[in-house]
Coordinates of N, CA and C and ligand atoms in Angstrom, one line a residue:
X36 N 148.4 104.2 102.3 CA 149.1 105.4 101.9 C 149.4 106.2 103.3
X37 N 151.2 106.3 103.3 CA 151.1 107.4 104.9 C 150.9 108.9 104.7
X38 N 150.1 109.1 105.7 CA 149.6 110.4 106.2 C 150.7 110.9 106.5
X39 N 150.4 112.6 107.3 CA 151.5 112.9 108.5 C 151.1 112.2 110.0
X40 N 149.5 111.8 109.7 CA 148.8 111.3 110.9 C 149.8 110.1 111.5
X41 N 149.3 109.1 109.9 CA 149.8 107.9 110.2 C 151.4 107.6 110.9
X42 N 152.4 108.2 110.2 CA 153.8 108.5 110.4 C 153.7 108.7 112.0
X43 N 153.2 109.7 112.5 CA 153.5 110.2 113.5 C 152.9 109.3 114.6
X44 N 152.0 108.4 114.5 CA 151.1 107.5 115.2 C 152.2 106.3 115.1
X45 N 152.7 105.8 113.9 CA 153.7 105.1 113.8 C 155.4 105.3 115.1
X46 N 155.8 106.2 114.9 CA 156.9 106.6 115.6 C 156.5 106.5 117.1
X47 N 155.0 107.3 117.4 CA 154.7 106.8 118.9 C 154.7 106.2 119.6
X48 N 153.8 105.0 119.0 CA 153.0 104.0 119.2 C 154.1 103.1 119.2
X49 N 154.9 102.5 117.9 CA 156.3 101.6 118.5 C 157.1 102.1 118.6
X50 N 157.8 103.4 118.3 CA 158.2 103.8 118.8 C 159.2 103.6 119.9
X51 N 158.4 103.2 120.9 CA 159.3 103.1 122.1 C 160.1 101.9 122.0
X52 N 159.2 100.8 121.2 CA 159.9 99.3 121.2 C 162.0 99.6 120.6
X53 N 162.9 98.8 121.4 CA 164.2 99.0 121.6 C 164.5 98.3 120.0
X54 N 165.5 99.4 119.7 CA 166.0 99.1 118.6 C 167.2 97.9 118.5
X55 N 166.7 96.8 118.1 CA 167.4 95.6 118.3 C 167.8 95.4 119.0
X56 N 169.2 95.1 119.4 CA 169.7 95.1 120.9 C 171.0 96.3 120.9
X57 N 170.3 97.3 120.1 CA 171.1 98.7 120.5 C 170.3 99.2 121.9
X58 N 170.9 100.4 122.3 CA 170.6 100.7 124.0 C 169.5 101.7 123.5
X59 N 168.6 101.9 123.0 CA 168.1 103.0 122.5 C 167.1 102.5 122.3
X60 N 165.6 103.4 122.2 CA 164.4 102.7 121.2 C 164.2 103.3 119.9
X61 N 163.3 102.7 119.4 CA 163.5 103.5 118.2 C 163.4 104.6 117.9
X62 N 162.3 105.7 118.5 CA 161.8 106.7 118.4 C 163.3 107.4 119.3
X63 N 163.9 106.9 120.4 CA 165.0 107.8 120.2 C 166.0 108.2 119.7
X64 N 166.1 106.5 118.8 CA 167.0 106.6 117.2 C 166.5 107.8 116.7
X65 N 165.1 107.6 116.0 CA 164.9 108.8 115.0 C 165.5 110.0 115.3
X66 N 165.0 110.5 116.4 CA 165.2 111.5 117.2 C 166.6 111.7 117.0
X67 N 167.2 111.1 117.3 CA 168.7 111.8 117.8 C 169.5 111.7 116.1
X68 N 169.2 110.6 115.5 CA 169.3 110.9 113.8 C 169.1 112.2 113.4
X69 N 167.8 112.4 113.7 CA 166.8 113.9 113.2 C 168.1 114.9 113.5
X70 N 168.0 115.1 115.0 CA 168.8 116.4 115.4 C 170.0 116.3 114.7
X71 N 171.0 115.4 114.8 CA 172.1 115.6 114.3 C 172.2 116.0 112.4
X72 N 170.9 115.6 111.5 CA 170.5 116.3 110.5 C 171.0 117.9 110.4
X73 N 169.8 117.9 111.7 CA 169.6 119.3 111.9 C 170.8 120.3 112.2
X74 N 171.1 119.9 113.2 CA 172.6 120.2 113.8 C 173.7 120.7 112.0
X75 N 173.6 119.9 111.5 CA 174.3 119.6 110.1 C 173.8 120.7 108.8
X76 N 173.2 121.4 109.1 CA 172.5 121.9 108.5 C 171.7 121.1 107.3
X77 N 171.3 120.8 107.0 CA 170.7 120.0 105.9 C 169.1 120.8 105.4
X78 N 169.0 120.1 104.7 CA 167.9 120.6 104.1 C 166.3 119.6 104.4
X79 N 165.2 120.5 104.7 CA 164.4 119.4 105.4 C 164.0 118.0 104.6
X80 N 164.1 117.7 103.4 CA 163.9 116.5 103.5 C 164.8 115.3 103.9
X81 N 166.1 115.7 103.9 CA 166.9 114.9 104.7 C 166.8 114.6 106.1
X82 N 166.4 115.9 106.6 CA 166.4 115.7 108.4 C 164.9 114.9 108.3
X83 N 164.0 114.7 107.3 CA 162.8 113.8 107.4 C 163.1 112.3 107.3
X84 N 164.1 112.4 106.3 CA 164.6 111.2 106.1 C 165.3 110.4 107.2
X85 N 166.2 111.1 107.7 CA 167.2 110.9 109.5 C 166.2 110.5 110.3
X86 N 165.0 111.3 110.3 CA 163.9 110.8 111.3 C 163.3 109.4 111.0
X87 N 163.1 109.5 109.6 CA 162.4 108.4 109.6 C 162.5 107.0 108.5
X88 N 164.3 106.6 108.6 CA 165.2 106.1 108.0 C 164.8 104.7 108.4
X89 N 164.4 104.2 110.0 CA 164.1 103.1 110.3 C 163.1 102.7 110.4
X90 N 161.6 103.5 109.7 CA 160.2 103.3 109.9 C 160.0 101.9 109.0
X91 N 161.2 101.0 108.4 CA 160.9 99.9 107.6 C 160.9 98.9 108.5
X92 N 161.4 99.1 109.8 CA 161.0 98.4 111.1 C 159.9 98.4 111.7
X93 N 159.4 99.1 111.9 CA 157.9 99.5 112.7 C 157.0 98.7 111.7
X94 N 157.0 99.1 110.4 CA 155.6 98.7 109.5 C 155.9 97.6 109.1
X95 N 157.0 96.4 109.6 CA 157.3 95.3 109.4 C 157.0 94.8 110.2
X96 N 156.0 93.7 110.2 CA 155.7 92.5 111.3 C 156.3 91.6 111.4
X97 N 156.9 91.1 110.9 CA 158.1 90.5 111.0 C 159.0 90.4 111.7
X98 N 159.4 91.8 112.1 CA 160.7 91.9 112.6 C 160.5 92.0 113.9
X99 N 161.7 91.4 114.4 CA 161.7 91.2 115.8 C 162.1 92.5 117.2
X100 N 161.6 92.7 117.5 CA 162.2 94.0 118.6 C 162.8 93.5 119.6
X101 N 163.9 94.1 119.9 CA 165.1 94.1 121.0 C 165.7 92.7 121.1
X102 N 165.9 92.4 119.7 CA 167.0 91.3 119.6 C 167.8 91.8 117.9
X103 N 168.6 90.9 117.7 CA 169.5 91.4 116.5 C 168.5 90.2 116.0
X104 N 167.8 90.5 114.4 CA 167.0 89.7 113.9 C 167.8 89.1 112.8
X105 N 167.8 87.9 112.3 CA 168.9 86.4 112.3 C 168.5 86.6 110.3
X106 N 167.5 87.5 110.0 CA 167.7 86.9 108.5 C 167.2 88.7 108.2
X107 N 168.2 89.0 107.2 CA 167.9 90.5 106.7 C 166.7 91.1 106.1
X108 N 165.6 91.3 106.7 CA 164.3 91.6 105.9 C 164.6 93.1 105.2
X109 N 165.6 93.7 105.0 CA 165.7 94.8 103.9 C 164.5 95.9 104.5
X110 N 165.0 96.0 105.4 CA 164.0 97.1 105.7 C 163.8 98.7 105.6
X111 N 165.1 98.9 105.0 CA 165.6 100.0 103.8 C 164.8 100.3 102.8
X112 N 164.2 98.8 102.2 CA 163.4 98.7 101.0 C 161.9 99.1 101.3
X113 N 161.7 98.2 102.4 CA 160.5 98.4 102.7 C 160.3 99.9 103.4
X114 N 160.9 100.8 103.7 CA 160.2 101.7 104.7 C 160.6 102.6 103.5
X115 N 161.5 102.5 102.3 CA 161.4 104.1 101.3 C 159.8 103.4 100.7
X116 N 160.0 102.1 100.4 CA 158.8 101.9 99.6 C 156.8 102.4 100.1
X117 N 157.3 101.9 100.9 CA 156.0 103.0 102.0 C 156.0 104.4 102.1
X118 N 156.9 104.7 102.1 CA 156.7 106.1 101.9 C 156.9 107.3 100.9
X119 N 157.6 106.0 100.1 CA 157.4 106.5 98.6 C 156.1 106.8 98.1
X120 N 154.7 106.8 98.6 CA 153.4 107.1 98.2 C 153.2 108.2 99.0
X121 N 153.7 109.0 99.2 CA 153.5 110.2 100.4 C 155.0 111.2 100.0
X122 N 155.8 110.7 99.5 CA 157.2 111.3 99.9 C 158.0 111.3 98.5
X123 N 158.9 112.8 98.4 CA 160.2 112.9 97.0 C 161.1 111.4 97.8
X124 N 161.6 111.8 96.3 CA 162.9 110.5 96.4 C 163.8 111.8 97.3
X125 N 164.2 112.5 97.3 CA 165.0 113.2 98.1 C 164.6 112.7 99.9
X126 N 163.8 112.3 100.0 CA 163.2 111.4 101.8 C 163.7 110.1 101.4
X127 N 162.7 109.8 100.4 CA 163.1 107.7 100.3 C 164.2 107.3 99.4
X128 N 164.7 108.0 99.0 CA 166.3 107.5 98.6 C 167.3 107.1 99.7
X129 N 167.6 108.4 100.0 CA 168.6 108.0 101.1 C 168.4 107.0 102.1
X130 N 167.1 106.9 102.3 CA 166.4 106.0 103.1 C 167.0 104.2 102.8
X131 N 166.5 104.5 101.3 CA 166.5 102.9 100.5 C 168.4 103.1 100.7
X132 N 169.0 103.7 100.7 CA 170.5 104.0 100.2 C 171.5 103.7 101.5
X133 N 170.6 103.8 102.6 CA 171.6 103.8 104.0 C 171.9 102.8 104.2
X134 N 171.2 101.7 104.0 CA 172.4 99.8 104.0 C 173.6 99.9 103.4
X135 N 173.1 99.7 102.1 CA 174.5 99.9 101.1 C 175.5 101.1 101.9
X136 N 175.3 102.2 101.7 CA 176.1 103.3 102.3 C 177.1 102.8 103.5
X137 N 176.2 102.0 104.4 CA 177.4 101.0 105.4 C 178.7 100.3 104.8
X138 N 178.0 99.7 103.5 CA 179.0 98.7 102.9 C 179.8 99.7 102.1
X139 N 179.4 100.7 101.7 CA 180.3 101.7 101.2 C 181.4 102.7 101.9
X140 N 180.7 103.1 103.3 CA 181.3 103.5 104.0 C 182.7 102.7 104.9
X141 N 182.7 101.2 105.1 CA 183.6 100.5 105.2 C 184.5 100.4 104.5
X142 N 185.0 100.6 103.0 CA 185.6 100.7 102.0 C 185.8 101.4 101.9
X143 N 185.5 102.8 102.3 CA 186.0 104.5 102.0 C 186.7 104.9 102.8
X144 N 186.6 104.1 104.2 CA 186.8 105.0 105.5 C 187.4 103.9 106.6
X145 N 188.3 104.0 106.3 CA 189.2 103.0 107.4 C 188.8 103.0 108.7
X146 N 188.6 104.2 109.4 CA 187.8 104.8 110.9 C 186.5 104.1 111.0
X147 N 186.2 104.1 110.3 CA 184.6 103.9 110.2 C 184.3 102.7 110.3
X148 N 184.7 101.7 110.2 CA 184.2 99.9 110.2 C 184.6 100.2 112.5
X149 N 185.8 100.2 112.6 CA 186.2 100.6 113.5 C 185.3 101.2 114.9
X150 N 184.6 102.4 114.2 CA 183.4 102.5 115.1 C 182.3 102.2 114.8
X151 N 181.8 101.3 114.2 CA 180.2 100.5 114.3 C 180.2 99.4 115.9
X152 N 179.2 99.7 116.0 CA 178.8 98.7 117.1 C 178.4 97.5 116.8
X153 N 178.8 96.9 117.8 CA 178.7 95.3 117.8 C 177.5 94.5 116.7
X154 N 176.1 95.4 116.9 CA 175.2 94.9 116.5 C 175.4 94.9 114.9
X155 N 176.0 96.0 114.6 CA 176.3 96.7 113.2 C 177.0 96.3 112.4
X156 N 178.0 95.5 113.2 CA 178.8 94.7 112.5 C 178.6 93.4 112.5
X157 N 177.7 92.5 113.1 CA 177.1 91.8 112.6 C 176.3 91.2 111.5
X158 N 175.1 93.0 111.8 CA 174.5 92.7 110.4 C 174.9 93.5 109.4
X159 N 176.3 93.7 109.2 CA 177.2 94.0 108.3 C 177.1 92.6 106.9
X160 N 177.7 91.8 107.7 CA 177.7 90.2 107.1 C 176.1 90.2 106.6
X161 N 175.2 90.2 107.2 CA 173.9 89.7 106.1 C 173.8 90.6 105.2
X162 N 174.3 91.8 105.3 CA 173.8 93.2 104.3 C 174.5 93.3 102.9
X163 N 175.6 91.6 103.3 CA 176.1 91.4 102.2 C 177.5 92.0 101.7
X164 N 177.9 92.6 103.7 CA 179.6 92.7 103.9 C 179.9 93.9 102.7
X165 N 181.4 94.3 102.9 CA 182.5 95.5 102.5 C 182.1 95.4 101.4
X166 N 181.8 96.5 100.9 CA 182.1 96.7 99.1 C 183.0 96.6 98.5
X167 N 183.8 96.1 97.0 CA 184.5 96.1 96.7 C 184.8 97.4 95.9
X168 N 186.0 97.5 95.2 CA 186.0 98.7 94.9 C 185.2 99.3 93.7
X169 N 184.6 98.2 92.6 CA 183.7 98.5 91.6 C 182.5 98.7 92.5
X170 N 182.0 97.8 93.5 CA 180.7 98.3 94.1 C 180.6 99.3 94.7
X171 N 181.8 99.9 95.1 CA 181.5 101.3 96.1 C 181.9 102.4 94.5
X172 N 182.5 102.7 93.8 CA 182.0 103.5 93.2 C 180.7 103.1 92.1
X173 N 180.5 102.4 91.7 CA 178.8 102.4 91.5 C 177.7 103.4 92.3
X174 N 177.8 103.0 93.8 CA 177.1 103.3 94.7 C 177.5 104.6 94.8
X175 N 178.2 105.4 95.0 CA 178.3 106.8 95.2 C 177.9 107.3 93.9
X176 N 178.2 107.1 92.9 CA 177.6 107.6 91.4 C 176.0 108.0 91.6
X177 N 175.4 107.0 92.2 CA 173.5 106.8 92.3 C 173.5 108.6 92.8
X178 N 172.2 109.4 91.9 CA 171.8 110.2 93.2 C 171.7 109.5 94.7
X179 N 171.7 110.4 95.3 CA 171.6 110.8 96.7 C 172.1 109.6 97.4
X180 N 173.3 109.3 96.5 CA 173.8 108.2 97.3 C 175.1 108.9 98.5
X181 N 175.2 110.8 98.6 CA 176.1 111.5 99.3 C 175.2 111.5 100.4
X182 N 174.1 111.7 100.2 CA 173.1 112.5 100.8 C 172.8 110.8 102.1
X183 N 172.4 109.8 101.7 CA 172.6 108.3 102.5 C 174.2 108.2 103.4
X184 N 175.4 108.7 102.4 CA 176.3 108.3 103.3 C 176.2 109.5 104.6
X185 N 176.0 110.3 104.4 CA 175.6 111.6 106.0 C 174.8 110.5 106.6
X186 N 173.4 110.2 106.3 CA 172.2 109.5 107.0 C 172.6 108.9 107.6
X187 N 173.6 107.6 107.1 CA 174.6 106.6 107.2 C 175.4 106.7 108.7
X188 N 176.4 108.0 108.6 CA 177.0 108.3 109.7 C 175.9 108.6 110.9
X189 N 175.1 109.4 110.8 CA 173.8 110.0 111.9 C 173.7 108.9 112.3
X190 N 173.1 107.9 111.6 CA 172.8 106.9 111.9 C 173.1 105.6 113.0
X191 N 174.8 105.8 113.0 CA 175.6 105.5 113.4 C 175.8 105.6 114.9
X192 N 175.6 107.0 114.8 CA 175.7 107.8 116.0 C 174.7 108.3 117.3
X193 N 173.9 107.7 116.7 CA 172.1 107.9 117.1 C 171.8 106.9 117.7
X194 N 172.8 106.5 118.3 CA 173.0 105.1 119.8 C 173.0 105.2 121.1
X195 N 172.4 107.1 121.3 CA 173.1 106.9 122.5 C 172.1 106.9 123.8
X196 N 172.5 106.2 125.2 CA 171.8 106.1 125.6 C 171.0 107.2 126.7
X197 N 169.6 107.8 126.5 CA 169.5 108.9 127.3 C 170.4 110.5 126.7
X198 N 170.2 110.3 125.3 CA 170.5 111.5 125.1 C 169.6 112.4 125.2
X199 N 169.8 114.0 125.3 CA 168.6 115.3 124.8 C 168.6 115.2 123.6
X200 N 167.3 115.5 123.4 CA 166.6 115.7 122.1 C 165.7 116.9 121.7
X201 N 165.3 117.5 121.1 CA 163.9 118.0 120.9 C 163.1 116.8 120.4
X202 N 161.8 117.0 121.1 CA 160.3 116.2 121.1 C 160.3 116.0 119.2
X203 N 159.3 114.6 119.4 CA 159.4 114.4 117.9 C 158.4 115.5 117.4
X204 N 157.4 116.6 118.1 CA 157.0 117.5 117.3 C 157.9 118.7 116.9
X205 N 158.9 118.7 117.7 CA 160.0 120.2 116.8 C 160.3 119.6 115.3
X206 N 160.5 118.1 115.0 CA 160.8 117.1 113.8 C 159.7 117.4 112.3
X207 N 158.1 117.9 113.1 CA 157.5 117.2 112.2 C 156.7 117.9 110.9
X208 N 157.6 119.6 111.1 CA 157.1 120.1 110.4 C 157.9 119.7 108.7
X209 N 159.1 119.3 109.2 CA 160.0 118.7 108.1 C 159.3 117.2 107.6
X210 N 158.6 116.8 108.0 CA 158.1 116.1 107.3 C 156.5 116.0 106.5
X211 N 156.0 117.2 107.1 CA 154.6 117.5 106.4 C 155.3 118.5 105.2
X212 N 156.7 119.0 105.3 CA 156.7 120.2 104.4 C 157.4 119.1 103.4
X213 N 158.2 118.1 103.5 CA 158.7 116.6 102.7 C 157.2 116.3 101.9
X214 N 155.8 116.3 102.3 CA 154.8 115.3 102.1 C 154.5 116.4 100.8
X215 N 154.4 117.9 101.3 CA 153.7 118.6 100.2 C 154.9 118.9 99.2
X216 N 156.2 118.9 99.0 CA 157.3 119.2 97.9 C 156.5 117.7 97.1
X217 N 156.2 116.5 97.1 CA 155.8 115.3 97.0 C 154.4 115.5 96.1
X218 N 153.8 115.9 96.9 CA 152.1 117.1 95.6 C 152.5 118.0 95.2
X219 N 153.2 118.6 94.6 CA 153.7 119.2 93.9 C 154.7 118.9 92.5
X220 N 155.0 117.5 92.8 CA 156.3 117.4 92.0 C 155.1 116.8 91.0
Ligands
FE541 FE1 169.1 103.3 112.1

């Protein structure tokens, strides 16, 4: 079960390991995901989510760090599913929803295939490539399938190298205040 402990020991600790062969690590993925949330005004469990959209990497042994890894472990799945015991679907939806949302966003958005990075368009093709047009409205229908395509773009853009940030503790009261909407519901 994650804590706020565990989460944040999580982000640290690998944290630093480089997010595939993007120029970034991961913790300053989250990070710069996070802000631009924030930036966006959103509401805190999305900017929880922005932060911590790629934690299905970290808790995956599997996966390979600082290379583009050759078979899709759905790590979308696995990182709402973990924190689906701590977290509203309003955190691990969009979370689970940001793959698809790529394939969606290719099909919506002509500009948009156009700026993905090399890596991204790679594993475009394992993620199971462009939606068609029955699959991309499906996918927008789902709740917070609006709320993944924002994620989606952040996400996008959360590449950069040596950007400013605020520290992952300005982040984390959005996700302790995510954990308790979660005991409550
Ligand atoms: Fe990401």
């Amino acid at each position: 079960m994650p804590t706020l402990q565990t989460v944040i020991d999580i982000l640290e600790r690998q944290g630093a390991e480089q997010y595939g062969s993007e120029p970034v690590s991961q913790l300053a993925h989250a990070l710069q995901s996070a802000a631009l949330a924030e930036q966006a005004g959103s509401r805190p469990e999305l900017i929880a989510a922005a932060l911590l959209h790629d934690i299905g990497h970290l808790v995956d042994n599997k996966f390979q760090v600082g290379q583009d890894n050759p078979v899709d472990r759905h790590h979308e799945n696995i990182g709402s599913a973990y924190l689906k015991l701590a977290m509203p679907p309003a955190v691990t939806e969009p979370i689970r929803l940001h793959v698809p949302a790529k394939r969606y966003l290719c099909w919506a958005d002509a500009a948009y295939f156009g700026g993905l990075s090399q890596a991204s368009v790679r594993s475009l093709e394992l993620q199971g490539g462009v939606f068609d047009e029955a699959e991309a409205r499906t996918f927008i229908e789902q709740p917070y399938a609006e709320d993944a395509v924002a994620l989606r773009r952040w996400d996008d853009l959360a590449k950069v190298p040596d950007a400013e940030t605020p520290p992952l503790a300005h982040f984390i009261p959005y996700v302790e205040q995510s954990m308790k909407a979660a005991q409550t519901v």
